[in-house]
Amino acid sequence: AFCFYISTNKGEIWFWVSSTGEYLVSLAFFLLGLSLIFTKRKNIFLCILIALAFTYCGGGCEAFALFFIILLLLSLLTFYIYFKTQALLKNVLTKFFVALFFVSISFIISVSAPGNKTRQIFLPDPSILFAIKFSIITCYKIFLSFISTKLPYIILFSIPWIYLGNISNPVFKNGKKIQQLIKPFFISFAILIFLLFIVLFPATYILSDEVPDRYQSIIIVMTSIFCCCWAFIIGNVFINKKSSLALIYISVSAIILLNIFTISDQFKIVSKYSCALNERISYLKKLENQGNKSTVTLEPLPSSGFLFSAEISEDTNYFGNEHFQKGLFLDFKVKVDNKINEENK
């Protein structure tokens, strides 16, 4: 729910996340691989499972794969700095290297696949300076969106993690003052921005344009994890039991009401959109049966709410129009006229 409500373009992002398995399955295999890395056992069978999990992570979704590689490297560096002399490092070191090797090899094979080279022919020549510029602009837009429109959701869905932090064992045995956590917070925030940039840069470089909204799914996951971790620390260090109980009751009640309102509101919007789309399809099939060959101009569909809209363009040659036409096996072109909608209003 946290990831869903802070998504920018819910229709596009969650259409792709739900309809193409590589997004969610890549994340699931990454979490599986991490759990295997941090188990106390260390044997050949475990290393084979880690290799299989991270092989899928590297080839399943390129956007996620780069993030996984960077996160593994940062984790390995952190473990080496803080647990250099401890048995924990020795236990996870081999498994970390196995994970890094297989996710990297799989990622390289996926990136160098013939399909990517073919796609590049139809795209502008990549530019490093352009990619850096647009990656920074996209990071700024995402940050601005979270602050201006998503902040209430971020606060609401972070509160349960404050409660979890409060009921957990103390992270810092001697306690921490707020001044001592300011520096770690800004360091972790800088790392988050750096990771966002690293994730965005390859796609911006390849496409020579801003990345599509669906590419931001991993950014949403990263931001959610960052917020949850710091909410957990705040609850663990600063919030007392009585306050955390009051917060959890208020937040859970608010989340339930939010979901009820959202489902009710979206049901009305989506029902209207669905009826209009079905009427459009029936109308076009009727024209096809009548032997129509001329271009058909349609009235725009109403809002699709959180669904990915099947709306087409005013341009008959737009790929969405062509796909819609071929999907219905029509022998004529279709387009919409937005002026019809303005006149109706």
PDB file of C-alpha atoms in Angstrom, residues 214-329:
ATOM      1  CA  ARG A 214       7.083   2.313 -15.199  1.00  0.00           C
ATOM      2  CA  TYR A 215      10.871   2.524 -14.792  1.00  0.00           C
ATOM      3  CA  GLN A 216      10.304   4.369 -11.526  1.00  0.00           C
ATOM      4  CA  SER A 217       8.944   1.285  -9.727  1.00  0.00           C
ATOM      5  CA  ILE A 218      12.359   0.496  -8.211  1.00  0.00           C
ATOM      6  CA  ILE A 219      12.708   4.152  -7.134  1.00  0.00           C
ATOM      7  CA  ILE A 220       9.403   3.863  -5.274  1.00  0.00           C
ATOM      8  CA  VAL A 221      10.610   0.702  -3.526  1.00  0.00           C
ATOM      9  CA  MET A 222      13.909   2.388  -2.555  1.00  0.00           C
ATOM     10  CA  THR A 223      12.139   5.477  -1.194  1.00  0.00           C
ATOM     11  CA  SER A 224       9.677   3.342   0.786  1.00  0.00           C
ATOM     12  CA  ILE A 225      12.516   1.332   2.353  1.00  0.00           C
ATOM     13  CA  PHE A 226      14.384   4.539   3.276  1.00  0.00           C
ATOM     14  CA  CYS A 227      11.290   6.043   4.960  1.00  0.00           C
ATOM     15  CA  CYS A 228      10.430   2.810   6.802  1.00  0.00           C
ATOM     16  CA  CYS A 229      13.981   2.380   8.121  1.00  0.00           C
ATOM     17  CA  TRP A 230      14.161   5.904   9.524  1.00  0.00           C
ATOM     18  CA  ALA A 231      10.650   5.664  10.979  1.00  0.00           C
ATOM     19  CA  PHE A 232      11.776   2.441  12.688  1.00  0.00           C
ATOM     20  CA  ILE A 233      14.850   4.226  14.155  1.00  0.00           C
ATOM     21  CA  ILE A 234      12.734   7.174  15.354  1.00  0.00           C
ATOM     22  CA  GLY A 235      10.320   4.801  17.074  1.00  0.00           C
ATOM     23  CA  ASN A 236      13.164   2.767  18.543  1.00  0.00           C
ATOM     24  CA  VAL A 237      15.111   5.725  19.937  1.00  0.00           C
ATOM     25  CA  PHE A 238      12.779   8.645  20.627  1.00  0.00           C
ATOM     26  CA  ILE A 239       9.131   7.575  20.966  1.00  0.00           C
ATOM     27  CA  ASN A 240       7.743   6.183  24.203  1.00  0.00           C
ATOM     28  CA  LYS A 241       5.331   3.249  24.387  1.00  0.00           C
ATOM     29  CA  LYS A 242       2.214   5.311  25.149  1.00  0.00           C
ATOM     30  CA  SER A 243       2.783   7.668  22.217  1.00  0.00           C
ATOM     31  CA  SER A 244       3.542   4.807  19.813  1.00  0.00           C
ATOM     32  CA  LEU A 245       0.301   3.032  20.779  1.00  0.00           C
ATOM     33  CA  ALA A 246      -1.711   6.200  20.138  1.00  0.00           C
ATOM     34  CA  LEU A 247       0.055   6.682  16.782  1.00  0.00           C
ATOM     35  CA  ILE A 248      -0.537   3.104  15.608  1.00  0.00           C
ATOM     36  CA  TYR A 249      -4.275   3.254  16.414  1.00  0.00           C
ATOM     37  CA  ILE A 250      -4.665   6.576  14.605  1.00  0.00           C
ATOM     38  CA  SER A 251      -2.589   5.549  11.570  1.00  0.00           C
ATOM     39  CA  VAL A 252      -4.185   2.117  11.081  1.00  0.00           C
ATOM     40  CA  SER A 253      -7.670   3.640  11.352  1.00  0.00           C
ATOM     41  CA  ALA A 254      -6.696   6.345   8.848  1.00  0.00           C
ATOM     42  CA  ILE A 255      -5.210   3.757   6.436  1.00  0.00           C
ATOM     43  CA  ILE A 256      -8.394   1.626   6.587  1.00  0.00           C
ATOM     44  CA  LEU A 257     -10.581   4.696   5.925  1.00  0.00           C
ATOM     45  CA  LEU A 258      -8.266   5.808   3.108  1.00  0.00           C
ATOM     46  CA  ASN A 259      -8.525   2.402   1.425  1.00  0.00           C
ATOM     47  CA  ILE A 260     -12.317   2.297   1.779  1.00  0.00           C
ATOM     48  CA  PHE A 261     -12.673   5.797   0.310  1.00  0.00           C
ATOM     49  CA  THR A 262     -10.182   5.070  -2.520  1.00  0.00           C
ATOM     50  CA  ILE A 263     -11.863   1.783  -3.502  1.00  0.00           C
ATOM     51  CA  SER A 264     -15.312   3.382  -3.443  1.00  0.00           C
ATOM     52  CA  ASP A 265     -14.192   6.419  -5.449  1.00  0.00           C
ATOM     53  CA  GLN A 266     -12.199   4.381  -7.986  1.00  0.00           C
ATOM     54  CA  PHE A 267     -15.077   1.938  -8.478  1.00  0.00           C
ATOM     55  CA  LYS A 268     -17.295   4.800  -9.708  1.00  0.00           C
ATOM     56  CA  ILE A 269     -14.589   6.211 -12.003  1.00  0.00           C
ATOM     57  CA  VAL A 270     -13.483   2.858 -13.406  1.00  0.00           C
ATOM     58  CA  SER A 271     -17.065   1.639 -13.968  1.00  0.00           C
ATOM     59  CA  LYS A 272     -17.821   4.701 -16.088  1.00  0.00           C
ATOM     60  CA  TYR A 273     -14.560   4.271 -18.025  1.00  0.00           C
ATOM     61  CA  SER A 274     -15.141   0.533 -18.536  1.00  0.00           C
ATOM     62  CA  CYS A 275     -18.657   1.081 -19.935  1.00  0.00           C
ATOM     63  CA  ALA A 276     -17.390   3.759 -22.324  1.00  0.00           C
ATOM     64  CA  LEU A 277     -14.562   1.505 -23.548  1.00  0.00           C
ATOM     65  CA  ASN A 278     -16.924  -1.451 -24.064  1.00  0.00           C
ATOM     66  CA  GLU A 279     -19.314   0.799 -26.017  1.00  0.00           C
ATOM     67  CA  ARG A 280     -16.399   1.997 -28.177  1.00  0.00           C
ATOM     68  CA  ILE A 281     -15.307  -1.580 -28.951  1.00  0.00           C
ATOM     69  CA  SER A 282     -18.868  -2.668 -29.783  1.00  0.00           C
ATOM     70  CA  TYR A 283     -19.326   0.346 -32.061  1.00  0.00           C
ATOM     71  CA  LEU A 284     -16.068  -0.320 -33.950  1.00  0.00           C
ATOM     72  CA  LYS A 285     -16.835  -4.026 -34.371  1.00  0.00           C
ATOM     73  CA  LYS A 286     -20.261  -3.109 -35.740  1.00  0.00           C
ATOM     74  CA  LEU A 287     -18.630  -0.806 -38.305  1.00  0.00           C
ATOM     75  CA  GLU A 288     -16.177  -3.578 -39.215  1.00  0.00           C
ATOM     76  CA  ASN A 289     -19.051  -6.000 -39.825  1.00  0.00           C
ATOM     77  CA  GLN A 290     -20.708  -3.361 -42.042  1.00  0.00           C
ATOM     78  CA  GLY A 291     -17.553  -3.248 -44.206  1.00  0.00           C
ATOM     79  CA  ASN A 292     -16.411   0.259 -43.243  1.00  0.00           C
ATOM     80  CA  LYS A 293     -13.024   1.282 -44.724  1.00  0.00           C
ATOM     81  CA  SER A 294     -12.806   4.995 -43.863  1.00  0.00           C
ATOM     82  CA  THR A 295     -11.098   6.471 -40.800  1.00  0.00           C
ATOM     83  CA  VAL A 296     -13.365   6.652 -37.732  1.00  0.00           C
ATOM     84  CA  THR A 297     -13.170   9.611 -35.341  1.00  0.00           C
ATOM     85  CA  LEU A 298     -14.142   8.789 -31.760  1.00  0.00           C
ATOM     86  CA  GLU A 299     -15.123  10.728 -28.665  1.00  0.00           C
ATOM     87  CA  PRO A 300     -12.403  10.604 -25.949  1.00  0.00           C
ATOM     88  CA  LEU A 301     -12.828   8.118 -23.129  1.00  0.00           C
ATOM     89  CA  PRO A 302     -13.528   9.397 -19.592  1.00  0.00           C
ATOM     90  CA  SER A 303     -10.866   9.233 -16.896  1.00  0.00           C
ATOM     91  CA  SER A 304      -9.596   5.716 -16.185  1.00  0.00           C
ATOM     92  CA  GLY A 305      -8.670   6.536 -12.573  1.00  0.00           C
ATOM     93  CA  PHE A 306      -5.860   4.312 -11.338  1.00  0.00           C
ATOM     94  CA  LEU A 307      -6.177   1.980 -14.346  1.00  0.00           C
ATOM     95  CA  PHE A 308      -3.863   2.184 -17.345  1.00  0.00           C
ATOM     96  CA  SER A 309      -5.984   3.910 -19.989  1.00  0.00           C
ATOM     97  CA  ALA A 310      -6.634   2.314 -23.388  1.00  0.00           C
ATOM     98  CA  GLU A 311      -7.087   5.783 -24.903  1.00  0.00           C
ATOM     99  CA  ILE A 312      -5.704   6.381 -28.381  1.00  0.00           C
ATOM    100  CA  SER A 313      -4.343   9.512 -30.066  1.00  0.00           C
ATOM    101  CA  GLU A 314      -5.465  12.104 -32.614  1.00  0.00           C
ATOM    102  CA  ASP A 315      -2.707  10.723 -34.854  1.00  0.00           C
ATOM    103  CA  THR A 316      -3.814   7.571 -36.719  1.00  0.00           C
ATOM    104  CA  ASN A 317      -0.162   6.500 -37.121  1.00  0.00           C
ATOM    105  CA  TYR A 318       0.525   6.598 -33.358  1.00  0.00           C
ATOM    106  CA  PHE A 319       1.584   3.137 -32.147  1.00  0.00           C
ATOM    107  CA  GLY A 320      -1.280   3.023 -29.619  1.00  0.00           C
ATOM    108  CA  ASN A 321      -3.807   3.573 -32.390  1.00  0.00           C
ATOM    109  CA  GLU A 322      -2.202   0.884 -34.555  1.00  0.00           C
ATOM    110  CA  HIS A 323      -2.140  -1.636 -31.701  1.00  0.00           C
ATOM    111  CA  PHE A 324      -5.776  -0.905 -30.849  1.00  0.00           C
ATOM    112  CA  GLN A 325      -6.761  -1.301 -34.513  1.00  0.00           C
ATOM    113  CA  LYS A 326      -4.864  -4.578 -34.962  1.00  0.00           C
ATOM    114  CA  GLY A 327      -6.078  -5.913 -31.615  1.00  0.00           C
ATOM    115  CA  LEU A 328      -9.684  -5.593 -32.809  1.00  0.00           C
ATOM    116  CA  PHE A 329      -8.833  -6.795 -36.367  1.00  0.00           C
TER     117      PHE A 329
END
